[in-house]
Short mmCIF file of C-alpha atoms in Angstrom, two decimals:
data_model
loop_
_atom_site.label_atom_id
_atom_site.label_comp_id
_atom_site.label_asym_id
_atom_site.label_seq_id
_atom_site.Cartn_x
_atom_site.Cartn_y
_atom_site.Cartn_z
CA UNK A 1195 36.39 107.57 147.38
CA UNK A 1196 38.58 104.58 148.04
CA UNK A 1197 38.35 104.90 151.77
CA UNK A 1198 38.76 107.41 154.52
CA UNK A 1199 41.56 108.39 156.81
CA UNK A 1200 40.27 106.28 159.66
CA UNK A 1201 40.92 103.18 157.56
CA UNK A 1202 44.53 103.27 158.83
CA UNK A 1203 45.51 101.66 162.11
CA UNK A 1204 48.69 103.68 162.58
CA UNK A 1205 47.55 107.08 161.41
CA UNK A 1206 50.00 109.19 163.37
CA UNK A 1207 52.93 107.07 162.26
CA UNK A 1208 52.21 107.98 158.66
CA UNK A 1209 53.54 111.45 159.43
CA UNK A 1210 56.98 109.89 159.40
CA UNK A 1211 56.34 108.65 155.91
CA UNK A 1212 55.61 112.14 154.56
CA UNK A 1213 59.25 112.48 153.71
CA UNK A 1214 61.74 110.22 151.98
CA UNK A 1215 64.40 108.69 154.17
CA UNK A 1216 64.53 105.97 156.81
CA UNK A 1217 61.43 106.08 158.99
CA UNK A 1218 61.16 104.62 162.46
CA UNK A 1219 58.42 102.04 162.55
CA UNK A 1220 58.23 101.16 158.86
CA UNK A 1221 56.43 97.89 158.23
CA UNK A 1222 58.64 95.00 157.22
CA UNK A 1223 59.71 95.07 153.60
CA UNK A 1224 58.55 92.22 151.40
CA UNK A 1225 61.11 89.53 150.74
CA UNK A 1226 62.28 89.91 147.17
CA UNK A 1227 65.30 88.76 145.27
CA UNK A 1228 67.51 90.67 142.88
CA UNK A 1229 67.68 94.37 142.13
CA UNK A 1230 63.93 94.94 142.53
CA UNK A 1231 64.27 94.67 146.33
CA UNK A 1232 65.73 98.17 146.58
CA UNK A 1233 62.87 99.64 144.57
CA UNK A 1234 60.11 98.64 146.96
CA UNK A 1235 59.26 100.91 149.85
CA UNK A 1236 55.95 99.90 151.35
CA UNK A 1237 54.18 102.75 153.12
CA UNK A 1238 50.69 104.09 153.38
CA UNK A 1239 51.40 107.04 151.09
CA UNK A 1240 51.49 104.50 148.27
CA UNK A 1241 47.77 103.90 148.93
CA UNK A 1242 44.93 106.04 147.64
CA UNK A 1243 43.00 106.64 150.85
CA UNK A 1244 45.28 109.28 152.45
CA UNK A 1245 45.26 111.26 149.21
CA UNK A 1246 41.49 110.95 148.94
CA UNK A 1247 41.23 112.42 152.43
CA UNK A 1248 43.31 115.46 151.66
CA UNK A 1249 42.26 116.16 148.07
CA UNK A 1250 40.52 119.50 148.64
CA UNK A 1251 43.19 120.88 150.91
CA UNK A 1252 45.91 119.49 148.65
CA UNK A 1253 44.61 121.45 145.68
CA UNK A 1254 44.23 124.67 147.63
CA UNK A 1255 47.48 124.64 149.61
CA UNK A 1256 49.96 122.43 147.77
CA UNK A 1257 49.15 123.80 144.33
CA UNK A 1258 51.02 126.99 145.20
CA UNK A 1259 54.23 125.02 145.69
CA UNK A 1260 53.79 122.39 142.99
CA UNK A 1261 52.92 124.86 140.23
CA UNK A 1262 56.40 126.35 140.35
CA UNK A 1263 58.05 122.95 139.99
CA UNK A 1264 55.60 121.86 137.29
CA UNK A 1265 56.54 124.90 135.22
CA UNK A 1266 60.22 124.10 135.71
CA UNK A 1267 59.64 120.49 134.59
CA UNK A 1268 57.79 121.57 131.45
CA UNK A 1269 60.61 123.94 130.57
CA UNK A 1270 62.99 120.96 130.56
CA UNK A 1271 60.84 119.03 128.07
CA UNK A 1272 60.05 120.62 124.73
CA UNK A 1273 56.29 120.14 124.56
CA UNK A 1274 54.78 121.09 121.21
CA UNK A 1275 51.09 121.69 120.39
CA UNK A 1276 49.28 118.50 119.49
CA UNK A 1277 51.70 116.14 121.19
CA UNK A 1278 50.38 113.24 123.28
CA UNK A 1279 51.53 113.55 126.88
CA UNK A 1280 50.92 111.41 129.98
CA UNK A 1281 50.68 112.91 133.47
CA UNK A 1282 51.13 109.97 135.83
CA UNK A 1283 50.07 110.45 139.45
CA UNK A 1284 48.47 113.69 138.31
CA UNK A 1285 46.72 114.54 141.60
CA UNK A 1286 44.22 117.38 141.11
CA UNK A 1287 45.82 118.25 137.78
CA UNK A 1288 48.33 120.99 138.54
CA UNK A 1289 50.61 119.86 135.71
CA UNK A 1290 47.77 118.53 133.57
CA UNK A 1291 46.15 121.92 133.09
CA UNK A 1292 49.49 123.60 132.40
CA UNK A 1293 50.24 121.03 129.70
CA UNK A 1294 46.77 121.49 128.20
CA UNK A 1295 47.34 125.24 128.18
CA UNK A 1296 50.29 124.49 125.88
CA UNK A 1297 47.85 122.67 123.58
CA UNK A 1298 49.12 119.18 124.34
CA UNK A 1299 46.73 116.23 124.35
CA UNK A 1300 46.99 115.03 127.93
CA UNK A 1301 46.15 111.67 129.47
CA UNK A 1302 45.98 112.29 133.22
CA UNK A 1303 46.07 109.30 135.58
CA UNK A 1304 45.84 108.96 139.35
CA UNK A 1305 44.76 106.28 141.82
CA UNK A 1306 42.81 108.76 143.97
CA UNK A 1307 39.25 109.20 142.78
CA UNK A 1308 38.87 112.31 144.92
CA UNK A 1309 41.82 113.95 143.18
CA UNK A 1310 40.40 113.03 139.80
CA UNK A 1311 36.98 114.45 140.67
CA UNK A 1312 38.63 117.78 141.42
CA UNK A 1313 40.46 117.66 138.10
CA UNK A 1314 37.25 116.82 136.23
CA UNK A 1315 35.41 119.64 138.02
CA UNK A 1316 38.09 122.12 137.08
CA UNK A 1317 38.14 120.92 133.49
CA UNK A 1318 34.36 121.33 133.24
CA UNK A 1319 34.77 124.98 134.19
CA UNK A 1320 37.47 125.62 131.61
CA UNK A 1321 37.81 125.57 127.83
CA UNK A 1322 40.41 122.79 128.00
CA UNK A 1323 39.00 119.91 125.98
CA UNK A 1324 42.12 117.90 125.11
CA UNK A 1325 42.40 116.10 128.47
CA UNK A 1326 41.27 112.56 129.21
CA UNK A 1327 41.12 111.46 132.84
CA UNK A 1328 41.97 107.92 133.90
CA UNK A 1329 41.68 106.14 137.22
CA UNK A 1330 44.49 103.65 137.52
CA UNK A 1331 47.86 102.50 138.79
CA UNK A 1332 51.09 104.12 137.64
CA UNK A 1333 52.77 100.72 137.94
CA UNK A 1334 50.36 99.17 135.41
CA UNK A 1335 49.31 101.91 133.02
CA UNK A 1336 46.08 101.40 131.02
CA UNK A 1337 47.72 102.79 127.88
CA UNK A 1338 48.97 101.30 124.64
CA UNK A 1339 52.60 100.74 123.81
CA UNK A 1340 54.29 103.75 122.17
CA UNK A 1341 51.30 106.03 122.81
CA UNK A 1342 52.99 109.19 124.09
CA UNK A 1343 55.54 111.75 123.00
CA UNK A 1344 56.30 112.61 126.61
CA UNK A 1345 55.43 111.32 130.07
CA UNK A 1346 55.69 113.06 133.45
CA UNK A 1347 55.50 111.84 137.02
CA UNK A 1348 56.08 114.75 139.36
CA UNK A 1349 56.42 113.78 143.02
CA UNK A 1350 54.41 110.64 142.30
CA UNK A 1351 56.68 107.80 141.24
CA UNK A 1352 58.80 108.44 144.32
CA UNK A 1353 55.94 106.96 146.40
CA UNK A 1354 55.37 103.87 144.21
CA UNK A 1355 55.84 100.59 146.08
CA UNK A 1356 57.65 99.30 142.97
CA UNK A 1357 59.51 102.16 141.34
CA UNK A 1358 61.03 99.83 138.74
CA UNK A 1359 57.54 99.05 137.45
CA UNK A 1360 56.78 102.77 137.26
CA UNK A 1361 59.84 103.46 135.13
CA UNK A 1362 59.14 100.43 132.96
CA UNK A 1363 55.56 101.46 132.27
CA UNK A 1364 56.60 104.98 131.33
CA UNK A 1365 59.20 103.53 128.98
CA UNK A 1366 56.69 101.12 127.41
CA UNK A 1367 54.10 103.77 126.67
CA UNK A 1368 56.54 106.27 125.18
CA UNK A 1369 57.22 106.46 121.46
CA UNK A 1370 60.80 106.11 120.26
CA UNK A 1371 62.57 109.35 121.07
CA UNK A 1372 59.90 110.23 123.63
CA UNK A 1373 60.87 112.10 126.80
CA UNK A 1374 60.31 111.06 130.41
CA UNK A 1375 60.39 113.57 133.26
CA UNK A 1376 60.40 112.46 136.90
CA UNK A 1377 60.81 114.55 140.03
CA UNK A 1378 61.50 113.91 143.69
CA UNK A 1379 62.04 116.15 146.68
CA UNK A 1380 65.61 116.57 147.83
CA UNK A 1381 66.72 115.80 151.38
CA UNK A 1382 65.30 117.92 154.19
CA UNK A 1383 68.52 119.91 154.55
CA UNK A 1384 67.73 121.39 151.13
CA UNK A 1385 64.02 121.84 151.87
CA UNK A 1386 63.56 124.24 154.79
CA UNK A 1387 59.84 124.41 154.05
CA UNK A 1388 59.39 120.70 154.70
CA UNK A 1389 61.98 120.60 157.47
CA UNK A 1390 59.72 122.97 159.42
CA UNK A 1391 56.96 120.36 159.30
CA UNK A 1392 59.30 117.56 160.32
CA UNK A 1393 60.68 119.54 163.25
CA UNK A 1394 57.20 120.62 164.33
CA UNK A 1395 55.87 117.06 164.31
CA UNK A 1396 58.89 115.98 166.36
CA UNK A 1397 58.14 118.77 168.83
CA UNK A 1398 54.52 117.66 169.17
CA UNK A 1399 55.49 114.02 169.54
CA UNK A 1400 59.14 113.42 170.50
CA UNK A 1401 58.82 109.75 169.51
CA UNK A 1402 58.46 110.89 165.90
CA UNK A 1403 62.02 111.78 164.99
CA UNK A 1404 62.63 113.78 161.82
CA UNK A 1405 63.83 111.49 159.04
CA UNK A 1406 67.49 111.42 158.10
CA UNK A 1407 69.00 111.44 154.64
CA UNK A 1408 68.55 108.10 152.86
CA UNK A 1409 71.25 107.69 150.24
CA UNK A 1410 69.32 104.80 148.64
CA UNK A 1411 66.17 106.85 148.01
CA UNK A 1412 65.30 109.33 145.29
CA UNK A 1413 66.50 112.07 147.64
CA UNK A 1414 69.83 111.05 146.13
CA UNK A 1415 69.91 112.31 142.52
CA UNK A 1416 72.42 109.62 141.57
CA UNK A 1417 69.80 106.99 142.40
CA UNK A 1418 67.25 108.75 140.21
CA UNK A 1419 69.67 108.78 137.27
CA UNK A 1420 70.72 105.16 137.81
CA UNK A 1421 67.15 103.89 138.01
CA UNK A 1422 66.11 105.72 134.83
CA UNK A 1423 69.13 104.33 133.01
CA UNK A 1424 68.36 100.83 134.29
CA UNK A 1425 64.87 101.17 132.79
CA UNK A 1426 66.42 101.85 129.37
CA UNK A 1427 66.35 105.64 129.16
CA UNK A 1428 69.28 107.43 127.56
CA UNK A 1429 70.57 110.99 127.76
CA UNK A 1430 69.49 111.04 131.39
CA UNK A 1431 70.20 114.22 133.30
CA UNK A 1432 69.07 115.57 136.65
CA UNK A 1433 68.45 119.19 137.50
CA UNK A 1434 68.42 120.83 140.91
CA UNK A 1435 65.45 123.20 141.07
CA UNK A 1436 64.86 125.42 144.09
CA UNK A 1437 61.99 127.78 144.75
CA UNK A 1438 61.04 130.04 147.67
CA UNK A 1439 57.57 130.80 149.00
CA UNK A 1440 56.30 133.69 151.09
CA UNK A 1441 54.30 133.26 154.30
CA UNK A 1442 52.73 136.19 156.14
CA UNK A 1443 52.39 134.46 159.52
CA UNK A 1444 53.13 131.30 161.48
CA UNK A 1445 49.45 130.47 161.43
CA UNK A 1446 49.31 130.66 157.64
CA UNK A 1447 52.45 128.56 157.30
CA UNK A 1448 51.06 125.82 159.54
CA UNK A 1449 47.73 125.93 157.69
CA UNK A 1450 49.41 125.63 154.29
CA UNK A 1451 51.66 122.80 155.43
CA UNK A 1452 48.87 120.75 156.98
CA UNK A 1453 45.84 121.31 154.75
CA UNK A 1454 47.62 119.79 151.77
CA UNK A 1455 49.42 117.02 153.63
CA UNK A 1456 48.11 113.48 153.32
CA UNK A 1457 50.02 112.13 156.35
CA UNK A 1458 48.96 115.01 158.57
CA UNK A 1459 45.38 114.55 157.41
CA UNK A 1460 45.55 110.98 158.64
CA UNK A 1461 47.01 112.13 161.95
CA UNK A 1462 44.24 114.70 162.32
CA UNK A 1463 41.57 112.10 161.64
CA UNK A 1464 42.69 110.16 164.71
CA UNK A 1465 42.07 113.12 167.03
CA UNK A 1466 39.05 114.91 168.37
CA UNK A 1467 38.47 118.48 167.17
CA UNK A 1468 39.48 119.74 170.61
CA UNK A 1469 42.71 117.74 170.59
CA UNK A 1470 43.60 118.86 167.07
CA UNK A 1471 42.99 122.52 167.98
CA UNK A 1472 45.34 122.16 170.93
CA UNK A 1473 47.97 120.51 168.73
CA UNK A 1474 47.63 123.23 166.12
CA UNK A 1475 47.99 126.01 168.68
CA UNK A 1476 51.18 124.46 170.03
CA UNK A 1477 52.46 123.95 166.49
CA UNK A 1478 51.88 127.58 165.53
CA UNK A 1479 53.77 128.76 168.62
CA UNK A 1480 56.67 126.45 167.79
CA UNK A 1481 56.75 127.51 164.13
CA UNK A 1482 56.71 131.17 165.12
CA UNK A 1483 59.65 130.65 167.47
CA UNK A 1484 61.64 128.57 164.97
CA UNK A 1485 61.00 130.47 161.75
CA UNK A 1486 59.94 133.99 162.76
CA UNK A 1487 59.84 136.86 162.54
CA UNK A 1488 57.11 136.90 159.94
CA UNK A 1489 56.53 137.62 157.11
CA UNK A 1490 59.23 135.27 155.86
CA UNK A 1491 60.18 133.04 152.96
CA UNK A 1492 61.01 129.35 153.01
CA UNK A 1493 62.36 127.26 150.18
CA UNK A 1494 62.16 123.75 148.79
CA UNK A 1495 64.43 121.90 146.38
CA UNK A 1496 63.52 119.18 143.93
CA UNK A 1497 65.51 116.91 141.68
CA UNK A 1498 63.92 116.90 138.22
CA UNK A 1499 65.30 114.24 135.89
CA UNK A 1500 64.75 113.84 132.16
CA UNK A 1501 65.56 110.93 129.90
CA UNK A 1502 64.77 109.78 126.40
CA UNK A 1503 63.57 106.48 124.97
CA UNK A 1504 66.13 105.47 122.36
CA UNK A 1505 65.28 105.97 118.69
CA UNK A 1506 66.60 102.53 117.81
#
């Protein structure tokens, strides 16, 4: 494990960085010149430690949501048996295992060793033998030029400190004609599931205002298209994908939102068990009042973009 949640001085503030958009209290951006300045968003979710902290809960709770979007992403890219595919920022392997089920040869990479251990454990219990697991940085991939037929980064590249490097590395490692697929969450107004968390955190701590729409981030699908085109991809298109999820109770909703959340895990690590239990009880009451009656369904929307490396 790269570290633990207590490694962070401003743990509670990381909650604000769970979502794209302008965040109160962001650290100063590095001074850069040229177009790369807009690509850098320095926040603690671009570090491994928060994801290490939440790995087990992330697999159990977030997999339910991410699986639906991973399937949608695969349906946009024609993956054939025997193709070489990269899963960049693979987490515990939600997409990786789905790709392997389609008989692709998958190179799965993440910077969180805890996430990768979960993936390796799951692979050892399966008959999937065409997956190689790599610990590394999506902004400096440890792969050869023109190695892959397709490359995915689902809800990963959006957290990279240098998104331009992420696009460039995907482009470099793709074969001519190879497909790239990148996803990002849409703004909170299109993601009631995540808006519940933002509103609940604001209720628990009024100084933590819910983030507002950031037109310069990947919440804006036009930015996603423009950045892929700037990296050299052609035939770029973006797809709006929405899915709904059922929750039997406010308690289950709060559990599912927090157990798989890296920023909330950091916040929790800064509290005593007694304090966290009190916070959770208040959160469940608020969620019940805001979202109920239960059972209910809440949705989330993602932008999923595809682009191709030119043949010439």
